[in-house]
Phi, psi and omega in degrees: 000130183291143177290139179295147180255126180236152180294147176290147177272122180246106182287174176092003180267185176240154175273101184277121184232156168263092188278122180277111179249017180303125178065013177260151185272128178234132180260126175246127179251117180102141180190025186227193185228009175236160184292124180224167178279125179283333183237162176293118184290354175275348184272049185290339179296322180272354177085012181273079183232012185278149172271151180212132181268121182280140184272124186300299187293322181298310182298310182296315182297318182287326177296318179298316180299318180294318180295322179291339175269009176064032176278158172267106188262129172249125182247130176242114179188141177300139181300326182297342182254003182288137173281165187304318182292315180295321177299322178296316179301319180291317181295326179277002180058034174282342176230159171274114190250133175243114183277078180190177177277162180295142174232142179306330180293346177298339182268002183283344181292116182293347181279350182293124181270323179202164181231141176228135177245148177224058179235143188263017175262104184302322182292316178295319179298319181297325179294321176295318180299317179297322176297320178295321179297319179299327183262003179058043177255122177301138184221153173233116180259113187305130174067019175229078185309319181296342181249040178233124173280343178207156181244157169261135176258186174274123191253137170241134179223135173223095184061236181283347181278127174228130178233126179243134175249124181238141174251016181056037176083002184277324184202083181305323179294322178295323177299320179295320180295315180295319180299318179296324177295317178296315181302319182291340182268353184269146176295147184293341184252018185294329178296319178295319180298317181294320179299320181287327174296321177297320178295321178296319179299319179297318178295322180296321178296330176285323179288320183230073180284170177100143181295330182294339179274353185308306181300320180292319179301314181298316181296317182292317178297324178298317179296321178300312183294330181279319187277334178264141179284165177299323180295320179292319178297323179291326181279349184299129179252173182302318180297323178296319179299316182297319179292319180298321182294342176293344181264005182290311183304312177283002177059050178238157175229096178291163179291161177300321182297320179293318180294317182291337182298335180087359179283159176285155181308322181292343182265352186300330183296336185245028185277000177081010184293341180263004176088162178235150176227148181233119182252124180253000000 
């Protein structure tokens, strides 16, 4: 009997997840473009007296990503150092903003899910990271890979579709180049197709509720996605979904053309899709 073949384990990677932070609290430290104090300069007993320059693009970009993931973002940074985009987010109350320098007590809130820093002083950032470790809070210290519990990759998004390319901290620019190559190879309407597949799945759960239907639902949806083209999935309308769902019980997937024809399932055999010939 042949030995089973299994894939080799290749260490050194990251566990890439779609982490749901909806309604969860995330602390961002830094959000400007001029040199500001990262820590309270009165906290000299603990040694937090370093200056730290907050990185413009990092702070703004990460705040946007968090907001798009529906997180509750708390930003700590002096107002005098905010860059225009971050200042706009604060003015629009898209984030909970504290106009001051970071204080160790900012990490005392048990609701904090993760911490991100965007300051270019490695020593100051490391101190925040150590505080996070003491409190077992996952942290990302910008531009310091060894002090990151998680990384940001180069992201492509089209509606519900999200693709992240990560180099595990080795080459952020390379991640961007690879992401652009992937983006250029995708059809322009793939986001719409995925959104409509999601709508079809919701309707299917209403037609066939219950956990016992789970395996059949998955198998049937897989056949739909394989047999219908992306263009057809994108063109699918509500009426098409309703007609298509009539084929769920018999576990069939008719063509898009048959569904769009408006005929009943029993009439599909005679819809003329294979052509007619007349011999005289």
